[in-house]
Short mmCIF file of C-alpha atoms and ligand atoms in Angstrom, two decimals:
data_model
loop_
_atom_site.label_atom_id
_atom_site.label_comp_id
_atom_site.label_asym_id
_atom_site.label_seq_id
_atom_site.Cartn_x
_atom_site.Cartn_y
_atom_site.Cartn_z
CA MET A 1 -18.95 -18.44 11.38
CA SER A 2 -19.22 -21.16 8.70
CA SER A 3 -17.25 -24.39 8.94
CA PHE A 4 -15.16 -23.39 5.90
CA VAL A 5 -14.12 -20.03 7.38
CA ASP A 6 -13.64 -21.64 10.77
CA SER A 7 -11.40 -24.42 9.51
CA VAL A 8 -9.16 -22.10 7.45
CA LEU A 9 -8.82 -19.58 10.26
CA SER A 10 -8.10 -22.14 12.95
CA VAL A 11 -5.08 -23.39 10.99
CA VAL A 12 -3.87 -19.87 10.21
CA CYS A 13 -4.19 -18.83 13.88
CA ALA A 14 -2.41 -21.96 15.11
CA ARG A 15 0.43 -21.63 12.61
CA ASN A 16 0.97 -17.88 13.00
CA PRO A 17 0.15 -17.15 16.65
CA ALA A 18 2.26 -14.01 17.00
CA GLU A 19 1.04 -12.33 13.82
CA PRO A 20 -2.19 -10.42 14.61
CA GLU A 21 -2.08 -8.18 11.51
CA PHE A 22 -1.65 -11.18 9.22
CA ILE A 23 -4.55 -13.01 10.87
CA GLN A 24 -6.70 -9.85 10.60
CA ALA A 25 -5.98 -9.58 6.85
CA VAL A 26 -6.66 -13.29 6.26
CA ARG A 27 -9.91 -13.20 8.23
CA GLU A 28 -11.29 -10.32 6.19
CA VAL A 29 -10.53 -12.05 2.88
CA VAL A 30 -11.62 -15.55 3.86
CA GLU A 31 -14.93 -14.34 5.30
CA SER A 32 -15.86 -12.69 2.03
CA LEU A 33 -14.94 -15.79 -0.03
CA GLU A 34 -17.74 -17.86 1.47
CA PRO A 35 -20.18 -17.40 -1.49
CA VAL A 36 -17.42 -18.20 -4.01
CA VAL A 37 -16.53 -21.42 -2.25
CA GLN A 38 -20.20 -22.39 -2.18
CA LYS A 39 -20.61 -21.73 -5.89
CA ARG A 40 -17.36 -23.44 -6.97
CA PRO A 41 -16.75 -26.73 -5.13
CA GLU A 42 -13.38 -27.33 -6.83
CA ILE A 43 -11.93 -24.48 -4.76
CA ALA A 44 -12.48 -26.44 -1.54
CA ARG A 45 -11.54 -29.78 -3.16
CA LEU A 46 -8.19 -28.42 -4.40
CA LYS A 47 -7.60 -26.51 -1.13
CA ILE A 48 -6.99 -23.26 -2.99
CA VAL A 49 -7.76 -21.02 0.01
CA GLU A 50 -5.66 -23.17 2.34
CA ARG A 51 -2.77 -22.89 -0.15
CA ILE A 52 -3.17 -19.16 -0.77
CA VAL A 53 -2.78 -18.28 2.94
CA GLU A 54 0.62 -19.99 3.06
CA PRO A 55 3.50 -17.97 1.52
CA GLU A 56 5.39 -19.76 -1.25
CA ARG A 57 8.61 -18.63 0.40
CA GLN A 58 9.70 -16.30 3.21
CA ILE A 59 13.22 -15.06 3.66
CA MET A 60 14.66 -13.45 6.82
CA PHE A 61 18.20 -12.18 6.95
CA ARG A 62 20.78 -10.27 8.94
CA VAL A 63 21.59 -6.72 7.76
CA PRO A 64 24.82 -5.52 9.40
CA TRP A 65 26.01 -1.97 8.62
CA ILE A 66 28.23 0.72 10.12
CA ASP A 67 26.84 4.03 11.39
CA ASP A 68 28.52 7.45 11.23
CA LYS A 69 30.21 6.88 14.60
CA GLY A 70 31.86 3.71 13.33
CA GLN A 71 29.56 1.47 15.39
CA VAL A 72 28.24 -1.80 13.96
CA GLN A 73 24.43 -1.87 13.70
CA ILE A 74 22.35 -4.97 13.02
CA ASN A 75 18.86 -4.95 11.52
CA ARG A 76 16.62 -7.72 10.33
CA GLY A 77 15.62 -7.96 6.66
CA PHE A 78 12.54 -9.69 5.21
CA ARG A 79 11.18 -10.70 1.84
CA VAL A 80 7.98 -12.71 1.69
CA GLN A 81 7.31 -14.18 -1.77
CA PHE A 82 3.66 -14.92 -1.27
CA ASN A 83 2.13 -16.00 -4.53
CA SER A 84 3.42 -16.16 -8.13
CA ALA A 85 0.37 -17.70 -9.81
CA ILE A 86 -0.20 -14.76 -12.15
CA GLY A 87 3.29 -13.26 -12.46
CA PRO A 88 6.60 -12.50 -10.73
CA TYR A 89 6.30 -11.51 -7.06
CA LYS A 90 5.72 -7.77 -6.75
CA GLY A 91 5.33 -5.52 -3.74
CA GLY A 92 7.11 -2.81 -1.81
CA LEU A 93 9.86 -2.67 0.78
CA ARG A 94 9.03 -1.01 4.10
CA LEU A 95 11.66 0.53 6.39
CA HIS A 96 10.13 1.23 9.79
CA PRO A 97 10.98 0.14 13.35
CA SER A 98 7.59 -1.61 13.65
CA VAL A 99 8.40 -4.05 10.82
CA ASN A 100 8.31 -7.75 11.72
CA LEU A 101 7.41 -10.95 9.89
CA GLY A 102 3.68 -10.67 10.66
CA ILE A 103 3.46 -7.14 9.25
CA ILE A 104 5.30 -8.15 6.08
CA LYS A 105 3.05 -11.20 5.71
CA PHE A 106 -0.15 -9.17 6.07
CA LEU A 107 1.12 -6.75 3.44
CA GLY A 108 2.25 -9.55 1.12
CA PHE A 109 -1.07 -11.36 1.47
CA GLU A 110 -3.06 -8.20 0.61
CA GLN A 111 -0.73 -7.62 -2.32
CA ILE A 112 -1.78 -10.90 -4.02
CA PHE A 113 -5.36 -9.71 -4.51
CA LYS A 114 -4.48 -6.08 -5.14
CA ASN A 115 -2.08 -7.04 -7.91
CA ALA A 116 -4.65 -9.35 -9.48
CA LEU A 117 -7.18 -6.49 -9.53
CA THR A 118 -4.81 -4.27 -11.52
CA THR A 119 -5.22 -6.69 -14.49
CA THR A 120 -1.42 -6.61 -14.93
CA PRO A 121 0.56 -9.90 -14.70
CA ILE A 122 2.16 -9.60 -11.26
CA GLY A 123 2.15 -11.90 -8.24
CA GLY A 124 2.21 -10.86 -4.58
CA GLY A 125 5.19 -10.20 -2.32
CA LYS A 126 6.44 -7.71 0.26
CA GLY A 127 9.62 -7.00 2.19
CA GLY A 128 11.46 -4.57 4.38
CA SER A 129 13.38 -4.13 7.56
CA ASP A 130 13.05 -2.81 11.11
CA PHE A 131 15.62 -0.12 10.20
CA ASP A 132 14.41 3.37 11.19
CA PRO A 133 15.41 5.96 8.58
CA LYS A 134 14.35 8.85 10.87
CA GLY A 135 17.33 10.85 12.07
CA LYS A 136 19.82 8.87 9.95
CA SER A 137 22.31 10.70 7.75
CA ASP A 138 22.25 10.22 4.00
CA MET A 139 25.40 8.10 4.22
CA GLU A 140 23.90 5.88 6.90
CA VAL A 141 20.82 5.33 4.75
CA MET A 142 23.11 4.46 1.82
CA ARG A 143 25.18 1.99 3.84
CA PHE A 144 22.04 0.34 5.17
CA CYS A 145 20.48 0.05 1.69
CA GLN A 146 23.68 -1.47 0.30
CA ALA A 147 23.87 -4.00 3.14
CA PHE A 148 20.18 -4.87 2.67
CA MET A 149 20.63 -5.45 -1.06
CA SER A 150 23.80 -7.49 -0.48
CA GLU A 151 21.53 -10.32 0.64
CA LEU A 152 18.28 -9.49 -1.17
CA PHE A 153 19.87 -9.50 -4.64
CA ARG A 154 20.16 -13.30 -4.73
CA HIS A 155 16.38 -13.71 -4.27
CA ILE A 156 15.04 -11.17 -6.79
CA GLY A 157 15.17 -10.57 -10.55
CA PRO A 158 13.13 -8.90 -13.29
CA ASP A 159 11.23 -12.15 -14.01
CA THR A 160 11.29 -13.46 -10.42
CA ASP A 161 10.55 -10.74 -7.90
CA VAL A 162 10.47 -6.98 -8.43
CA PRO A 163 10.35 -4.92 -5.19
CA ALA A 164 9.31 -1.25 -4.96
CA GLY A 165 8.95 1.45 -2.29
CA ASP A 166 6.63 1.65 0.72
CA ILE A 167 6.83 3.47 4.06
CA GLY A 168 10.37 4.83 4.46
CA VAL A 169 11.43 3.83 0.95
CA GLY A 170 11.28 6.54 -1.71
CA GLY A 171 13.44 7.53 -4.67
CA ARG A 172 16.62 7.93 -2.61
CA GLU A 173 16.48 4.45 -1.07
CA ILE A 174 15.49 2.76 -4.35
CA GLY A 175 18.47 4.49 -6.00
CA TYR A 176 20.96 3.16 -3.43
CA MET A 177 19.49 -0.35 -3.60
CA TYR A 178 19.50 -0.31 -7.41
CA GLY A 179 23.15 0.80 -7.50
CA GLN A 180 24.15 -2.10 -5.26
CA TYR A 181 22.10 -4.63 -7.27
CA LYS A 182 23.71 -3.45 -10.49
CA LYS A 183 27.20 -3.72 -9.02
CA LEU A 184 26.66 -7.19 -7.57
CA THR A 185 25.02 -8.72 -10.64
CA ASN A 186 26.68 -6.69 -13.41
CA THR A 187 23.27 -6.27 -15.07
CA PHE A 188 21.13 -3.26 -15.84
CA ALA A 189 17.75 -4.86 -15.27
CA GLY A 190 14.27 -3.65 -14.31
CA VAL A 191 14.54 -5.33 -10.92
CA LEU A 192 13.11 -2.52 -8.80
CA THR A 193 10.34 -0.03 -9.56
CA GLY A 194 10.06 3.55 -8.37
CA LYS A 195 13.45 4.17 -9.99
CA GLY A 196 14.72 7.64 -10.90
CA LEU A 197 13.82 8.92 -14.34
CA THR A 198 17.46 8.90 -15.49
CA TYR A 199 17.84 5.13 -14.99
CA GLY A 200 14.58 3.48 -16.01
CA GLY A 201 11.90 4.98 -13.79
CA SER A 202 8.42 5.77 -15.07
CA LEU A 203 6.88 9.20 -15.18
CA ALA A 204 3.84 9.38 -12.87
CA ARG A 205 5.01 6.53 -10.61
CA THR A 206 5.60 8.99 -7.76
CA GLU A 207 2.09 10.37 -8.10
CA ALA A 208 0.37 7.06 -8.91
CA THR A 209 -0.91 5.76 -5.56
CA GLY A 210 -2.35 9.11 -4.48
CA TYR A 211 -3.80 9.93 -7.90
CA GLY A 212 -5.19 6.39 -8.25
CA LEU A 213 -6.84 6.65 -4.84
CA VAL A 214 -8.62 9.80 -5.94
CA TYR A 215 -9.68 8.29 -9.30
CA PHE A 216 -11.18 5.35 -7.41
CA THR A 217 -12.95 7.63 -4.92
CA THR A 218 -14.30 9.70 -7.81
CA ARG A 219 -16.22 6.60 -8.93
CA MET A 220 -17.52 6.06 -5.39
CA LEU A 221 -18.76 9.65 -5.29
CA ALA A 222 -20.27 9.38 -8.78
CA ASP A 223 -22.32 6.38 -7.61
CA ARG A 224 -23.77 8.68 -4.96
CA GLY A 225 -24.51 11.27 -7.64
CA THR A 226 -21.81 13.71 -6.58
CA ASP A 227 -18.18 14.74 -7.20
CA TRP A 228 -15.22 16.48 -5.49
CA ASN A 229 -16.42 19.99 -6.04
CA GLY A 230 -16.49 21.86 -2.71
CA LYS A 231 -15.95 18.70 -0.63
CA ARG A 232 -14.03 18.98 2.67
CA VAL A 233 -11.38 16.27 2.76
CA VAL A 234 -9.22 14.92 5.58
CA ILE A 235 -6.15 12.87 4.64
CA SER A 236 -3.91 11.21 7.23
CA GLY A 237 -0.16 10.95 6.72
CA SER A 238 2.00 13.40 4.79
CA GLY A 239 4.13 10.97 2.84
CA ASN A 240 4.03 9.87 -0.77
CA VAL A 241 0.41 8.71 -0.83
CA ALA A 242 -1.03 11.61 1.18
CA ILE A 243 0.82 14.31 -0.77
CA TYR A 244 -0.28 13.15 -4.22
CA ALA A 245 -3.83 12.38 -3.08
CA THR A 246 -3.97 15.98 -1.84
CA GLU A 247 -2.66 17.26 -5.18
CA LYS A 248 -5.32 15.39 -7.18
CA VAL A 249 -8.20 16.28 -4.80
CA GLN A 250 -7.26 19.95 -5.04
CA SER A 251 -7.10 19.80 -8.84
CA LEU A 252 -10.62 18.37 -8.91
CA GLY A 253 -12.10 21.13 -6.74
CA GLY A 254 -11.97 19.51 -3.29
CA LYS A 255 -10.56 21.24 -0.21
CA VAL A 256 -8.07 19.24 1.86
CA VAL A 257 -8.14 20.70 5.37
CA ALA A 258 -5.97 18.31 7.41
CA LEU A 259 -2.80 16.18 7.13
CA SER A 260 -0.71 14.38 9.76
CA ASP A 261 2.47 12.52 10.59
CA SER A 262 3.15 10.09 13.41
CA ASN A 263 3.53 12.97 15.89
CA GLY A 264 0.40 15.01 15.23
CA TYR A 265 -1.91 16.70 12.73
CA ILE A 266 -2.44 20.11 11.17
CA VAL A 267 -5.73 21.75 10.26
CA ASP A 268 -5.81 24.60 7.74
CA GLU A 269 -9.33 25.86 7.16
CA GLU A 270 -8.13 27.82 4.12
CA GLY A 271 -7.03 24.58 2.49
CA ILE A 272 -3.63 22.90 2.73
CA ASP A 273 -0.75 24.75 1.05
CA LEU A 274 0.66 21.72 -0.76
CA ALA A 275 3.81 23.40 -2.09
CA LEU A 276 4.75 24.11 1.53
CA VAL A 277 4.04 20.51 2.63
CA LYS A 278 6.13 19.17 -0.26
CA ARG A 279 9.03 21.41 0.73
CA ILE A 280 8.84 20.33 4.39
CA LYS A 281 8.43 16.61 3.68
CA GLU A 282 10.24 15.99 0.39
CA VAL A 283 13.09 18.53 0.56
CA GLU A 284 13.73 19.34 4.23
CA ARG A 285 12.57 15.92 5.55
CA GLY A 286 10.94 17.84 8.42
CA ARG A 287 7.84 17.34 10.55
CA ILE A 288 4.25 18.36 9.73
CA LYS A 289 4.37 20.71 12.73
CA ASP A 290 6.84 22.88 10.75
CA TYR A 291 3.84 23.91 8.58
CA LEU A 292 2.82 26.45 11.25
CA GLY A 293 6.06 28.38 10.70
CA LYS A 294 4.73 29.62 7.34
CA ARG A 295 0.95 29.33 7.91
CA PRO A 296 0.34 30.78 11.38
CA LYS A 297 -3.47 30.66 11.00
CA ALA A 298 -3.35 26.84 10.78
CA SER A 299 -3.44 24.75 13.97
CA TYR A 300 -1.34 21.79 15.12
CA THR A 301 -2.46 19.11 17.58
CA GLU A 302 -0.10 16.61 19.15
CA GLY A 303 -1.09 12.94 18.58
CA CYS A 304 -2.07 11.68 15.13
CA GLY A 305 -5.30 9.80 16.04
CA GLY A 306 -7.29 13.01 16.63
CA ILE A 307 -7.29 13.85 12.93
CA TRP A 308 -10.55 11.90 12.53
CA THR A 309 -12.38 14.40 14.75
CA VAL A 310 -11.95 17.05 12.03
CA PRO A 311 -15.35 17.24 10.24
CA CYS A 312 -15.19 16.25 6.57
CA ASP A 313 -17.19 14.86 3.65
CA VAL A 314 -14.45 12.49 2.51
CA ALA A 315 -11.71 10.80 4.57
CA LEU A 316 -8.65 9.18 2.99
CA PRO A 317 -6.58 7.35 5.64
CA SER A 318 -3.11 7.24 4.05
CA ALA A 319 -0.56 6.71 6.85
CA THR A 320 -0.43 3.15 8.22
CA GLN A 321 -2.32 0.03 9.33
CA ASN A 322 -5.05 0.19 11.99
CA GLU A 323 -4.81 3.98 12.32
CA LEU A 324 -8.61 4.44 12.18
CA ASP A 325 -10.52 2.50 14.84
CA GLY A 326 -14.22 1.99 15.59
CA LYS A 327 -14.43 5.06 17.84
CA SER A 328 -12.87 7.32 15.22
CA ALA A 329 -15.18 5.86 12.58
CA ALA A 330 -18.21 6.69 14.75
CA VAL A 331 -17.01 10.29 15.07
CA LEU A 332 -16.57 10.55 11.28
CA VAL A 333 -20.08 9.18 10.78
CA LYS A 334 -21.51 11.60 13.34
CA ASN A 335 -19.79 14.43 11.45
CA ARG A 336 -21.50 13.19 8.26
CA VAL A 337 -18.68 11.73 6.26
CA ILE A 338 -20.07 10.27 3.01
CA ALA A 339 -17.05 8.37 1.64
CA VAL A 340 -13.92 6.77 3.08
CA ALA A 341 -11.26 5.26 0.83
CA GLU A 342 -8.05 3.66 2.07
CA GLY A 343 -4.75 5.05 0.75
CA ALA A 344 -2.72 3.12 3.33
CA ASN A 345 -2.82 -0.68 3.65
CA MET A 346 -5.50 -1.83 6.12
CA PRO A 347 -5.72 1.55 7.93
CA SER A 348 -9.27 0.85 9.17
CA THR A 349 -9.81 -1.71 11.91
CA PRO A 350 -12.58 -4.30 11.36
CA GLU A 351 -14.79 -2.31 13.78
CA ALA A 352 -14.28 0.85 11.72
CA VAL A 353 -15.14 -0.95 8.46
CA ALA A 354 -18.30 -2.38 10.05
CA CYS A 355 -19.28 1.08 11.31
CA PHE A 356 -18.92 2.67 7.84
CA GLN A 357 -20.75 -0.15 6.09
CA SER A 358 -23.67 -0.15 8.54
CA SER A 359 -24.00 3.66 8.35
CA GLY A 360 -24.35 3.93 4.59
CA VAL A 361 -20.91 5.48 4.10
CA SER A 362 -19.27 4.48 0.78
CA PHE A 363 -16.17 2.51 1.73
CA GLY A 364 -13.25 1.78 -0.63
CA PRO A 365 -10.87 -0.92 0.69
CA ALA A 366 -7.10 -0.56 0.32
CA LYS A 367 -6.48 -3.45 -2.00
CA ALA A 368 -8.65 -1.75 -4.60
CA ALA A 369 -8.34 1.95 -3.76
CA ASN A 370 -4.55 2.14 -3.43
CA ALA A 371 -3.67 -0.27 -6.25
CA GLY A 372 -2.63 2.58 -8.55
CA GLY A 373 0.94 2.50 -7.23
CA VAL A 374 1.62 -1.11 -8.00
CA ALA A 375 -0.29 -0.86 -11.28
CA THR A 376 2.05 1.91 -12.38
CA SER A 377 5.01 -0.14 -11.16
CA ALA A 378 3.81 -2.83 -13.58
CA LEU A 379 3.73 -0.15 -16.29
CA GLU A 380 7.32 0.72 -15.34
CA MET A 381 8.26 -2.96 -15.79
CA SER A 382 6.65 -2.94 -19.25
CA GLN A 383 8.58 0.17 -20.26
CA ASN A 384 11.84 -1.37 -18.98
CA SER A 385 11.23 -4.56 -20.98
CA MET A 386 10.46 -2.57 -24.12
CA ARG A 387 13.34 -0.11 -23.50
CA LEU A 388 10.79 2.68 -23.97
CA SER A 389 9.56 5.62 -21.90
CA TRP A 390 5.97 6.79 -22.04
CA THR A 391 4.99 10.40 -21.38
CA PHE A 392 3.41 11.46 -18.09
CA GLU A 393 0.05 11.81 -19.83
CA GLU A 394 0.27 8.33 -21.38
CA VAL A 395 0.97 6.72 -18.00
CA ASP A 396 -1.69 8.80 -16.24
CA VAL A 397 -4.34 7.81 -18.80
CA LYS A 398 -3.45 4.12 -18.35
CA LEU A 399 -3.54 4.54 -14.55
CA HIS A 400 -6.95 6.18 -14.73
CA GLY A 401 -8.24 3.36 -16.94
CA ILE A 402 -6.90 0.73 -14.52
CA MET A 403 -8.54 2.40 -11.50
CA ASP A 404 -11.85 2.58 -13.38
CA SER A 405 -11.54 -1.09 -14.25
CA ILE A 406 -10.76 -2.02 -10.62
CA TYR A 407 -13.85 -0.17 -9.45
CA THR A 408 -16.01 -1.90 -12.05
CA GLN A 409 -14.60 -5.35 -11.16
CA CYS A 410 -15.29 -4.78 -7.45
CA LYS A 411 -18.80 -3.50 -8.06
CA ASN A 412 -19.69 -6.35 -10.43
CA ALA A 413 -18.21 -9.04 -8.17
CA CYS A 414 -20.09 -7.94 -5.06
CA GLU A 415 -23.34 -7.78 -7.03
CA THR A 416 -22.77 -11.20 -8.65
CA TYR A 417 -22.09 -12.80 -5.26
CA GLY A 418 -25.08 -11.24 -3.49
CA LYS A 419 -23.38 -8.39 -1.61
CA PRO A 420 -24.28 -5.27 -3.63
CA GLY A 421 -22.43 -2.13 -2.58
CA ASN A 422 -19.91 -4.06 -0.47
CA LEU A 423 -16.64 -3.13 -2.19
CA VAL A 424 -14.63 -5.01 0.46
CA ALA A 425 -16.24 -8.28 -0.60
CA GLY A 426 -16.08 -7.25 -4.25
CA ALA A 427 -12.33 -6.57 -4.15
CA ASN A 428 -11.57 -9.80 -2.29
CA ILE A 429 -13.71 -11.92 -4.60
CA ALA A 430 -12.59 -10.38 -7.90
CA GLY A 431 -8.89 -10.55 -6.94
CA PHE A 432 -9.21 -14.07 -5.56
CA ILE A 433 -10.96 -15.59 -8.58
CA LYS A 434 -8.19 -14.58 -10.98
CA VAL A 435 -5.47 -16.03 -8.74
CA ALA A 436 -7.51 -19.14 -7.93
CA ASP A 437 -8.16 -19.90 -11.61
CA SER A 438 -4.42 -19.64 -12.33
CA MET A 439 -3.57 -21.89 -9.37
CA ILE A 440 -6.09 -24.47 -10.58
CA ALA A 441 -4.55 -24.35 -14.08
CA HIS A 442 -1.04 -24.93 -12.66
CA GLY A 443 -1.97 -28.09 -10.72
CA VAL A 444 -0.86 -28.81 -7.18
CA VAL A 445 2.54 -27.06 -7.02
P1 NDP B 1 5.76 7.42 3.46
O1 NDP B 1 6.89 6.86 4.23
O2 NDP B 1 6.02 8.30 2.30
O3 NDP B 1 4.77 8.21 4.44
C1 NDP B 1 4.16 7.59 5.52
C2 NDP B 1 3.35 8.61 6.28
O4 NDP B 1 2.59 7.94 7.28
C3 NDP B 1 4.22 9.61 7.01
O5 NDP B 1 3.54 10.82 7.13
C4 NDP B 1 4.40 8.94 8.37
O6 NDP B 1 4.70 9.84 9.41
C5 NDP B 1 3.04 8.33 8.58
N1 NDP B 1 3.17 7.15 9.45
C6 NDP B 1 3.96 6.06 9.25
N2 NDP B 1 3.85 5.20 10.29
C7 NDP B 1 2.97 5.75 11.13
C8 NDP B 1 2.42 5.33 12.37
N3 NDP B 1 2.79 4.18 12.96
N4 NDP B 1 1.51 6.15 12.93
C9 NDP B 1 1.13 7.31 12.34
N5 NDP B 1 1.63 7.76 11.17
C10 NDP B 1 2.52 6.98 10.58
O7 NDP B 1 4.86 6.16 3.04
P2 NDP B 1 3.78 6.06 1.89
O8 NDP B 1 3.03 7.34 1.76
O9 NDP B 1 4.42 5.47 0.71
O10 NDP B 1 2.83 4.92 2.49
C11 NDP B 1 1.70 5.22 3.31
C12 NDP B 1 0.77 4.03 3.32
O11 NDP B 1 0.34 3.76 1.98
C13 NDP B 1 1.36 2.71 3.84
O12 NDP B 1 0.35 1.96 4.47
C14 NDP B 1 1.76 2.01 2.55
O13 NDP B 1 1.82 0.60 2.72
C15 NDP B 1 0.61 2.40 1.64
N6 NDP B 1 0.88 2.30 0.22
C16 NDP B 1 1.91 2.97 -0.37
C17 NDP B 1 2.12 2.85 -1.72
C18 NDP B 1 3.16 3.65 -2.43
O14 NDP B 1 3.19 3.59 -3.68
N7 NDP B 1 4.00 4.41 -1.76
C19 NDP B 1 1.31 1.96 -2.54
C20 NDP B 1 0.19 1.36 -1.85
C21 NDP B 1 0.03 1.52 -0.51
P3 NDP B 1 6.19 9.88 10.02
O15 NDP B 1 7.01 10.64 9.02
O16 NDP B 1 6.02 10.59 11.31
O17 NDP B 1 6.64 8.46 10.19
#
């Protein structure tokens, strides 16, 4: 390890000892910045990397609410405002029992570079709570969201910080949070994205992360001289990202044969019946296992990690961080996977990434491949500011153009800095340079 990487990481490890996911995300970025730091000495002189790994602000707060039995419940809320060099903080809110400060920091850190790659003017942030929406009634979810926003509202604003959805936060939760923000501030402002279409949401935002992932992967396949036609595809998760990635793959001629949730995975050799999955997940809020009720020829296996043993040409991990480890990557390679692109944030462990890269598998990192969601959130902000609504097709065309541009930026950056074909390095370098140049322009602040 070089002295630059070593010195940055030793401070990050010492300052954030209980945050393994954050350290993992920082390590991956800092290691790929080595050639940039060598080429541009002002970056070291002005301590840009040392500054970028430290959040501008992190907020932790109590979220007390009352459940259906009249009992008081207490959760912990977070908002990490990581970097505002190129625009207001932007990034989703995650509701999941595993949420802690380190998870939110890793997500917020990744978001800085992802948002820069979208070419839209948004900084990086992330938030959430250890609240578990599973098994909660609609009224409990509403009371929690109102309590959460009762503190968050004082830290956000359409020109300050604009949160969106993430795991456990979809249209319903954004609606409840928006209602509370509007009541507390007496303003109708574009302060959240992923809103409903009747109150300022953008068409195609729901589909954007999954569609964008597939647009990005299309470019990866094209560079190998192929396309989706007839490809077997495995996608983990069955939430927002997985569902709309499946929809786009199917429309382009690919065959999605497996999906999962945190309990297990289904395999349907005839191709996933997406209308059925949407009904189970979006309407009934059920489990992926329920799929067998209507498709008896499909199979279900308990435990989500086994999904990577299903042979496929393309794998799109779209559930959660570190869900695909080195062993699973080796099985995918043995089964002749040709491309892996990350729908979730940091779903592949460092060992898995190394395995794909050393085996000639095309690998699309999350901060590039799943940037379509936040890019479309930025388009929602533009529409809110203009008091206009674009059609689905208009937004989709812009999304497609942004994903193409992200791919081109990553490819050019890794070639320019001597790492051709390494899209991980390309994404980190291209995203970093834009933020670094803005930080340099702003002086030491
Ligand atoms: P959803 O809540 O809609 O779906 C999450 C899916 O992943 C569910 O199927 C869930 O299963 C599964 N999952 C969650 N946690 C785990 C776990 N610990 N182990 C195994 N499976 C798990 O979330 P999204 O689809 O929105 O998000 C998925 C990923 O994509 C996340 O990493 C998110 O950060 C990332 N992402 C999302 C964007 C968006 O626009 N929504 C944008 C960019 C990235 P279960 O129901 O059993 O919990």
